[in-house]
PDB file of C-alpha atoms and ligand atoms in Angstrom:
ATOM      1  CA  MET A  28     -70.239  56.084  44.024  1.00 45.00           C
ATOM      2  CA  THR A  29     -68.575  53.097  42.897  1.00 51.00           C
ATOM      3  CA  ASN A  30     -70.311  50.293  41.930  1.00 58.00           C
ATOM      4  CA  PRO A  31     -68.681  46.814  41.082  1.00 59.00           C
ATOM      5  CA  VAL A  32     -71.702  45.733  40.083  1.00 61.00           C
ATOM      6  CA  ASP A  33     -71.078  45.186  35.886  1.00 73.00           C
ATOM      7  CA  ARG A  34     -66.940  44.904  37.068  1.00 82.00           C
ATOM      8  CA  LEU A  35     -65.033  41.683  37.607  1.00 89.00           C
ATOM      9  CA  VAL A  36     -64.281  41.064  41.084  1.00 95.00           C
ATOM     10  CA  GLN A  37     -61.503  38.885  42.826  1.00 96.00           C
ATOM     11  CA  PHE A  38     -59.367  37.347  45.813  1.00 97.00           C
ATOM     12  CA  ALA A  39     -55.977  37.941  45.865  1.00 96.00           C
ATOM     13  CA  PRO A  40     -53.545  36.785  48.686  1.00 95.00           C
ATOM     14  CA  MET A  41     -52.097  39.912  50.767  1.00 95.00           C
ATOM     15  CA  GLN A  42     -48.721  40.887  49.645  1.00 94.00           C
ATOM     16  CA  VAL A  43     -46.146  42.732  51.271  1.00 95.00           C
ATOM     17  CA  GLY A  44     -46.064  45.210  48.871  1.00 95.00           C
ATOM     18  CA  ASP A  45     -50.775  45.632  49.242  1.00 96.00           C
ATOM     19  CA  VAL A  46     -49.475  46.133  53.796  1.00 96.00           C
ATOM     20  CA  PRO A  47     -49.228  50.196  53.325  1.00 96.00           C
ATOM     21  CA  MET A  48     -52.223  50.587  50.912  1.00 96.00           C
ATOM     22  CA  VAL A  49     -53.712  48.264  53.332  1.00 97.00           C
ATOM     23  CA  ALA A  50     -52.664  50.362  56.293  1.00 97.00           C
ATOM     24  CA  GLU A  51     -53.955  53.185  54.916  1.00 97.00           C
ATOM     25  CA  LEU A  52     -57.586  51.768  55.034  1.00 97.00           C
ATOM     26  CA  GLU A  53     -57.455  50.505  58.742  1.00 98.00           C
ATOM     27  CA  LYS A  54     -57.004  54.078  59.856  1.00 97.00           C
ATOM     28  CA  VAL A  55     -60.402  54.740  58.249  1.00 97.00           C
ATOM     29  CA  ALA A  56     -61.789  51.789  59.664  1.00 97.00           C
ATOM     30  CA  TYR A  57     -60.605  51.027  63.167  1.00 97.00           C
ATOM     31  CA  ALA A  58     -60.255  53.820  65.817  1.00 93.00           C
ATOM     32  CA  HIS A  59     -57.232  51.066  66.876  1.00 95.00           C
ATOM     33  CA  PRO A  60     -55.924  50.285  63.437  1.00 97.00           C
ATOM     34  CA  TRP A  61     -53.660  47.459  62.576  1.00 97.00           C
ATOM     35  CA  THR A  62     -49.824  48.782  61.964  1.00 97.00           C
ATOM     36  CA  PRO A  63     -47.665  48.043  59.007  1.00 97.00           C
ATOM     37  CA  GLY A  64     -45.704  45.812  61.464  1.00 96.00           C
ATOM     38  CA  ASN A  65     -49.371  44.023  62.326  1.00 95.00           C
ATOM     39  CA  LEU A  66     -49.833  43.719  58.483  1.00 96.00           C
ATOM     40  CA  LEU A  67     -46.790  42.367  57.748  1.00 95.00           C
ATOM     41  CA  ASP A  68     -46.732  39.832  60.945  1.00 93.00           C
ATOM     42  CA  ALA A  69     -49.815  39.073  59.151  1.00 92.00           C
ATOM     43  CA  VAL A  70     -48.838  38.323  55.454  1.00 93.00           C
ATOM     44  CA  HIS A  71     -46.138  36.874  56.809  1.00 89.00           C
ATOM     45  CA  HIS A  72     -46.753  34.655  59.647  1.00 85.00           C
ATOM     46  CA  LEU A  73     -48.498  31.242  57.868  1.00 71.00           C
ATOM     47  CA  ASN A  74     -52.480  33.680  57.448  1.00 83.00           C
ATOM     48  CA  HIS A  75     -54.629  33.540  55.654  1.00 94.00           C
ATOM     49  CA  ALA A  76     -55.390  37.054  54.371  1.00 96.00           C
ATOM     50  CA  GLN A  77     -57.421  38.021  51.524  1.00 97.00           C
ATOM     51  CA  LEU A  78     -58.473  40.687  49.004  1.00 97.00           C
ATOM     52  CA  LEU A  79     -61.497  41.183  47.380  1.00 98.00           C
ATOM     53  CA  LEU A  80     -60.680  43.582  44.090  1.00 97.00           C
ATOM     54  CA  CYS A  81     -62.407  44.816  41.231  1.00 95.00           C
ATOM     55  CA  ASP A  82     -60.845  46.659  38.661  1.00 92.00           C
ATOM     56  CA  ALA A  83     -60.443  50.262  38.488  1.00 89.00           C
ATOM     57  CA  GLY A  84     -63.299  52.577  36.667  1.00 84.00           C
ATOM     58  CA  PRO A  85     -62.330  56.208  35.890  1.00 82.00           C
ATOM     59  CA  ARG A  86     -64.505  57.857  38.274  1.00 84.00           C
ATOM     60  CA  ASP A  87     -63.834  55.916  41.336  1.00 85.00           C
ATOM     61  CA  VAL A  88     -62.945  57.422  43.698  1.00 82.00           C
ATOM     62  CA  SER A  89     -61.864  55.088  46.834  1.00 85.00           C
ATOM     63  CA  PRO A  90     -58.218  55.815  47.281  1.00 89.00           C
ATOM     64  CA  TRP A  91     -56.962  52.203  48.598  1.00 93.00           C
ATOM     65  CA  ARG A  92     -55.532  50.116  45.153  1.00 92.00           C
ATOM     66  CA  ASN A  93     -52.963  47.142  45.889  1.00 93.00           C
ATOM     67  CA  THR A  94     -49.942  46.174  43.684  1.00 89.00           C
ATOM     68  CA  THR A  95     -51.555  46.102  40.296  1.00 90.00           C
ATOM     69  CA  GLY A  96     -54.022  48.734  40.436  1.00 90.00           C
ATOM     70  CA  HIS A  97     -57.164  47.407  41.468  1.00 94.00           C
ATOM     71  CA  LEU A  98     -59.088  48.729  44.083  1.00 95.00           C
ATOM     72  CA  ILE A  99     -59.156  47.655  47.296  1.00 97.00           C
ATOM     73  CA  MET A 100     -63.441  46.626  48.321  1.00 96.00           C
ATOM     74  CA  GLY A 101     -62.520  44.797  51.574  1.00 98.00           C
ATOM     75  CA  TYR A 102     -59.943  42.496  53.347  1.00 98.00           C
ATOM     76  CA  PHE A 103     -59.673  39.740  55.765  1.00 98.00           C
ATOM     77  CA  VAL A 104     -56.938  38.140  57.704  1.00 97.00           C
ATOM     78  CA  ALA A 105     -57.551  34.976  59.404  1.00 97.00           C
ATOM     79  CA  MET A 106     -55.684  31.983  62.271  1.00 96.00           C
ATOM     80  CA  LYS A 107     -55.916  28.241  61.718  1.00 95.00           C
ATOM     81  CA  GLY A 108     -55.676  26.907  64.535  1.00 95.00           C
ATOM     82  CA  VAL A 109     -56.041  22.613  65.203  1.00 93.00           C
ATOM     83  CA  ASP A 110     -59.307  22.089  63.895  1.00 95.00           C
ATOM     84  CA  GLU A 111     -60.894  25.668  64.368  1.00 97.00           C
ATOM     85  CA  VAL A 112     -59.941  28.712  62.367  1.00 97.00           C
ATOM     86  CA  HIS A 113     -60.043  32.113  64.071  1.00 97.00           C
ATOM     87  CA  LEU A 114     -60.932  35.338  62.403  1.00 98.00           C
ATOM     88  CA  LEU A 115     -58.578  38.064  62.972  1.00 97.00           C
ATOM     89  CA  ASN A 116     -59.263  40.881  60.589  1.00 98.00           C
ATOM     90  CA  LEU A 117     -62.371  41.005  58.712  1.00 98.00           C
ATOM     91  CA  THR A 118     -62.702  45.108  57.141  1.00 98.00           C
ATOM     92  CA  VAL A 119     -65.237  46.406  53.712  1.00 98.00           C
ATOM     93  CA  ALA A 120     -63.552  49.864  52.178  1.00 96.00           C
ATOM     94  CA  PRO A 121     -66.519  52.947  53.246  1.00 95.00           C
ATOM     95  CA  ALA A 122     -67.573  53.388  49.147  1.00 92.00           C
ATOM     96  CA  PHE A 123     -68.253  49.658  49.245  1.00 94.00           C
ATOM     97  CA  ARG A 124     -70.228  48.839  52.791  1.00 97.00           C
ATOM     98  CA  ARG A 125     -74.047  47.347  52.861  1.00 97.00           C
ATOM     99  CA  GLN A 126     -73.865  46.015  49.731  1.00 96.00           C
ATOM    100  CA  GLY A 127     -73.129  42.348  50.421  1.00 97.00           C
ATOM    101  CA  TRP A 128     -69.696  41.985  50.519  1.00 97.00           C
ATOM    102  CA  ALA A 129     -68.431  41.403  53.607  1.00 98.00           C
ATOM    103  CA  THR A 130     -71.261  38.969  53.813  1.00 98.00           C
ATOM    104  CA  LEU A 131     -68.548  37.353  50.610  1.00 98.00           C
ATOM    105  CA  LEU A 132     -65.671  37.787  52.646  1.00 98.00           C
ATOM    106  CA  LEU A 133     -67.554  35.822  55.601  1.00 98.00           C
ATOM    107  CA  SER A 134     -68.333  32.866  52.465  1.00 98.00           C
ATOM    108  CA  ALA A 135     -65.005  32.571  51.668  1.00 97.00           C
ATOM    109  CA  LEU A 136     -63.077  32.244  54.505  1.00 98.00           C
ATOM    110  CA  ALA A 137     -66.180  29.733  55.449  1.00 98.00           C
ATOM    111  CA  THR A 138     -64.971  27.554  52.772  1.00 97.00           C
ATOM    112  CA  TRP A 139     -61.570  27.783  52.959  1.00 96.00           C
ATOM    113  CA  SER A 140     -61.763  26.489  56.683  1.00 97.00           C
ATOM    114  CA  ARG A 141     -64.045  22.872  55.762  1.00 96.00           C
ATOM    115  CA  GLY A 142     -60.655  22.339  53.728  1.00 95.00           C
ATOM    116  CA  GLN A 143     -58.769  22.813  55.941  1.00 94.00           C
ATOM    117  CA  GLN A 144     -60.891  20.336  58.167  1.00 95.00           C
ATOM    118  CA  ALA A 145     -62.074  23.141  60.716  1.00 97.00           C
ATOM    119  CA  THR A 146     -65.429  22.293  62.877  1.00 97.00           C
ATOM    120  CA  SER A 147     -65.726  25.814  63.267  1.00 98.00           C
ATOM    121  CA  LEU A 148     -64.800  29.809  62.896  1.00 98.00           C
ATOM    122  CA  TRP A 149     -64.177  31.844  66.125  1.00 98.00           C
ATOM    123  CA  LEU A 150     -64.123  35.773  66.491  1.00 98.00           C
ATOM    124  CA  GLU A 151     -64.352  38.528  68.622  1.00 98.00           C
ATOM    125  CA  VAL A 152     -65.555  41.934  68.203  1.00 98.00           C
ATOM    126  CA  ARG A 153     -65.143  45.287  70.358  1.00 97.00           C
ATOM    127  CA  GLN A 154     -69.236  45.483  72.248  1.00 96.00           C
ATOM    128  CA  SER A 155     -69.714  48.224  70.416  1.00 96.00           C
ATOM    129  CA  ASN A 156     -69.966  47.408  67.350  1.00 97.00           C
ATOM    130  CA  VAL A 157     -72.892  47.299  66.670  1.00 97.00           C
ATOM    131  CA  GLY A 158     -72.840  47.415  62.456  1.00 98.00           C
ATOM    132  CA  ALA A 159     -70.241  43.927  63.327  1.00 98.00           C
ATOM    133  CA  LEU A 160     -72.123  42.184  65.561  1.00 98.00           C
ATOM    134  CA  ALA A 161     -75.703  42.463  63.533  1.00 98.00           C
ATOM    135  CA  LEU A 162     -73.958  41.291  60.609  1.00 98.00           C
ATOM    136  CA  TYR A 163     -72.096  38.548  62.687  1.00 98.00           C
ATOM    137  CA  GLU A 164     -75.233  36.652  64.431  1.00 98.00           C
ATOM    138  CA  ARG A 165     -77.252  37.404  60.553  1.00 98.00           C
ATOM    139  CA  VAL A 166     -74.425  35.095  58.949  1.00 98.00           C
ATOM    140  CA  GLY A 167     -74.984  31.892  61.759  1.00 98.00           C
ATOM    141  CA  PHE A 168     -72.371  33.480  64.090  1.00 98.00           C
ATOM    142  CA  LYS A 169     -73.480  33.359  67.927  1.00 98.00           C
ATOM    143  CA  GLN A 170     -72.444  34.627  70.380  1.00 98.00           C
ATOM    144  CA  VAL A 171     -70.712  31.901  73.248  1.00 98.00           C
ATOM    145  CA  GLY A 172     -68.838  34.544  75.770  1.00 97.00           C
ATOM    146  CA  VAL A 173     -67.022  37.774  76.868  1.00 96.00           C
ATOM    147  CA  ARG A 174     -63.513  38.537  77.385  1.00 94.00           C
ATOM    148  CA  LYS A 175     -63.637  41.714  79.860  1.00 95.00           C
ATOM    149  CA  ARG A 176     -61.213  44.253  78.672  1.00 92.00           C
ATOM    150  CA  TYR A 177     -59.887  42.989  75.821  1.00 91.00           C
ATOM    151  CA  TYR A 178     -59.190  45.830  73.593  1.00 92.00           C
ATOM    152  CA  PRO A 179     -58.494  49.882  74.030  1.00 89.00           C
ATOM    153  CA  LEU A 180     -60.905  52.027  74.126  1.00 89.00           C
ATOM    154  CA  LYS A 181     -59.548  55.392  75.152  1.00 84.00           C
ATOM    155  CA  ALA A 182     -56.765  56.271  78.283  1.00 82.00           C
ATOM    156  CA  ASN A 183     -56.658  54.181  80.069  1.00 85.00           C
ATOM    157  CA  ALA A 184     -60.560  53.145  79.412  1.00 91.00           C
ATOM    158  CA  ARG A 185     -60.800  49.010  77.623  1.00 94.00           C
ATOM    159  CA  GLU A 186     -63.779  47.824  76.191  1.00 95.00           C
ATOM    160  CA  ASP A 187     -64.759  43.829  76.652  1.00 95.00           C
ATOM    161  CA  ALA A 188     -65.048  42.206  73.427  1.00 96.00           C
ATOM    162  CA  VAL A 189     -67.958  39.627  72.554  1.00 98.00           C
ATOM    163  CA  VAL A 190     -66.310  36.101  71.856  1.00 98.00           C
ATOM    164  CA  MET A 191     -68.333  34.297  68.447  1.00 98.00           C
ATOM    165  CA  GLN A 192     -68.948  31.117  67.233  1.00 98.00           C
ATOM    166  CA  LEU A 193     -70.180  29.773  63.476  1.00 98.00           C
ATOM    167  CA  PRO A 194     -70.441  26.100  63.484  1.00 98.00           C
ATOM    168  CA  LEU A 195     -69.221  24.416  60.290  1.00 97.00           C
ATOM    169  CA  ILE A 196     -70.876  22.362  58.734  1.00 81.00           C
ATOM    170  CA  PRO A 197     -68.892  19.485  56.200  1.00 71.00           C
TER     171      PRO A 197
HETATM  172  C1  COA B 224     -68.296  45.520  59.743  1.00 52.80           C
HETATM  173  C2  COA B 224     -67.960  45.668  57.657  1.00 52.80           C
HETATM  174  C3  COA B 224     -66.750  44.342  57.242  1.00 52.80           C
HETATM  175  C4  COA B 224     -69.201  45.476  57.024  1.00 52.80           C
HETATM  176  O1  COA B 224     -69.347  44.863  55.869  1.00 52.80           O
HETATM  177  P1  COA B 224     -70.089  45.076  54.582  1.00 52.80           P
HETATM  178  O2  COA B 224     -69.418  44.211  53.331  1.00 52.80           O
HETATM  179  O3  COA B 224     -70.255  46.699  54.873  1.00 52.80           O
HETATM  180  O4  COA B 224     -71.353  44.180  55.822  1.00 52.80           O
HETATM  181  P2  COA B 224     -72.395  43.559  54.171  1.00 52.80           P
HETATM  182  O5  COA B 224     -73.038  44.506  53.297  1.00 52.80           O
HETATM  183  O6  COA B 224     -72.412  41.724  54.340  1.00 52.80           O
HETATM  184  O7  COA B 224     -73.370  43.457  55.805  1.00 52.80           O
HETATM  185  C5  COA B 224     -74.757  41.932  55.691  1.00 52.80           C
HETATM  186  C6  COA B 224     -75.554  42.361  56.784  1.00 52.80           C
HETATM  187  O8  COA B 224     -75.257  42.716  57.785  1.00 52.80           O
HETATM  188  C7  COA B 224     -75.646  43.436  59.004  1.00 52.80           C
HETATM  189  N1  COA B 224     -74.861  45.347  58.574  1.00 52.80           N
HETATM  190  C8  COA B 224     -73.087  44.984  58.464  1.00 52.80           C
HETATM  191  N2  COA B 224     -73.030  46.544  59.062  1.00 52.80           N
HETATM  192  C9  COA B 224     -74.087  47.143  59.558  1.00 52.80           C
HETATM  193  C10 COA B 224     -74.546  47.968  59.877  1.00 52.80           C
HETATM  194  N3  COA B 224     -73.508  49.389  60.076  1.00 52.80           N
HETATM  195  N4  COA B 224     -74.937  48.979  61.036  1.00 52.80           N
HETATM  196  C11 COA B 224     -75.793  47.825  61.348  1.00 52.80           C
HETATM  197  N5  COA B 224     -76.705  46.332  60.290  1.00 52.80           N
HETATM  198  C12 COA B 224     -75.065  46.350  59.414  1.00 52.80           C
HETATM  199  C13 COA B 224     -76.771  44.001  58.341  1.00 52.80           C
HETATM  200  O9  COA B 224     -77.940  42.598  58.729  1.00 52.80           O
HETATM  201  C14 COA B 224     -76.605  43.899  56.680  1.00 52.80           C
HETATM  202  O10 COA B 224     -77.470  43.669  55.692  1.00 52.80           O
HETATM  203  P3  COA B 224     -78.548  44.566  55.091  1.00 52.80           P
HETATM  204  O11 COA B 224     -77.522  45.634  54.970  1.00 52.80           O
HETATM  205  O12 COA B 224     -79.432  44.073  53.966  1.00 52.80           O
HETATM  206  O13 COA B 224     -79.104  45.309  56.414  1.00 52.80           O
HETATM  207  C15 COA B 224     -67.452  46.821  57.552  1.00 52.80           C
HETATM  208  O14 COA B 224     -68.477  47.836  57.871  1.00 52.80           O
HETATM  209  C16 COA B 224     -66.440  47.891  58.204  1.00 52.80           C
HETATM  210  O15 COA B 224     -65.692  47.383  57.665  1.00 52.80           O
HETATM  211  N6  COA B 224     -66.320  48.496  59.410  1.00 52.80           N
HETATM  212  C17 COA B 224     -65.111  49.086  59.911  1.00 52.80           C
HETATM  213  C18 COA B 224     -64.601  47.978  60.498  1.00 52.80           C
HETATM  214  C19 COA B 224     -65.150  46.544  61.400  1.00 52.80           C
HETATM  215  O16 COA B 224     -66.157  47.041  61.817  1.00 52.80           O
HETATM  216  N7  COA B 224     -65.121  44.938  60.830  1.00 52.80           N
HETATM  217  C20 COA B 224     -64.660  44.332  61.735  1.00 52.80           C
HETATM  218  C21 COA B 224     -64.322  44.252  62.810  1.00 52.80           C
HETATM  219  S1  COA B 224     -65.043  42.823  63.422  1.00 52.80           S
END
């Protein structure tokens, strides 16, 4: 079991060289993963894309490493708007889930967003993603709308997106 408690945990900007590994992790995390092309767009187009990393130990089984050999614990991709920031992707590697790392990623994003003079954070989440909905509600996001048939499901089926907002208190 990977336990990073006594290791150095750090953020690092997602780099082009990290994209193949992140794309592999996407395949494990999502039924409809971002492609390497989606991730490259995120890295290139002024998005805020950050990896959460820790040092790898000899007994680590988690296969996702960045270009410097650190374990990829998770990441987010966010896009700045006029006075808001939109969270586009938030993922934690399976071995690190339910240990508070997504909460930390969201906290870091909120801090960065305030620094960009954003007054709110926005996101969409699949209606069926009960774990993510619970996480976002727990950190203070409120449901503010629904986008009908926003996400692909299977065959021609689509799934609604729940739109959530978090006001950012300066
Ligand atoms: C959703 C996800 C990011 C959560 O990451 P995480 O690091 O496990 O989240 P945290 O440990 O910070 O969770 C904080 C709280 O959120 C809630 N929560 C998180 N995951 C949950 C789950 N699967 N089921 C129910 N509640 C959950 C709990 O209240 C949890 O607190 P607790 O562990 O003390 O009960 C992670 O499961 C993941 O990457 N899933 C696949 C990708 C995904 O769905 N991303 C979100 C797309 S919108």
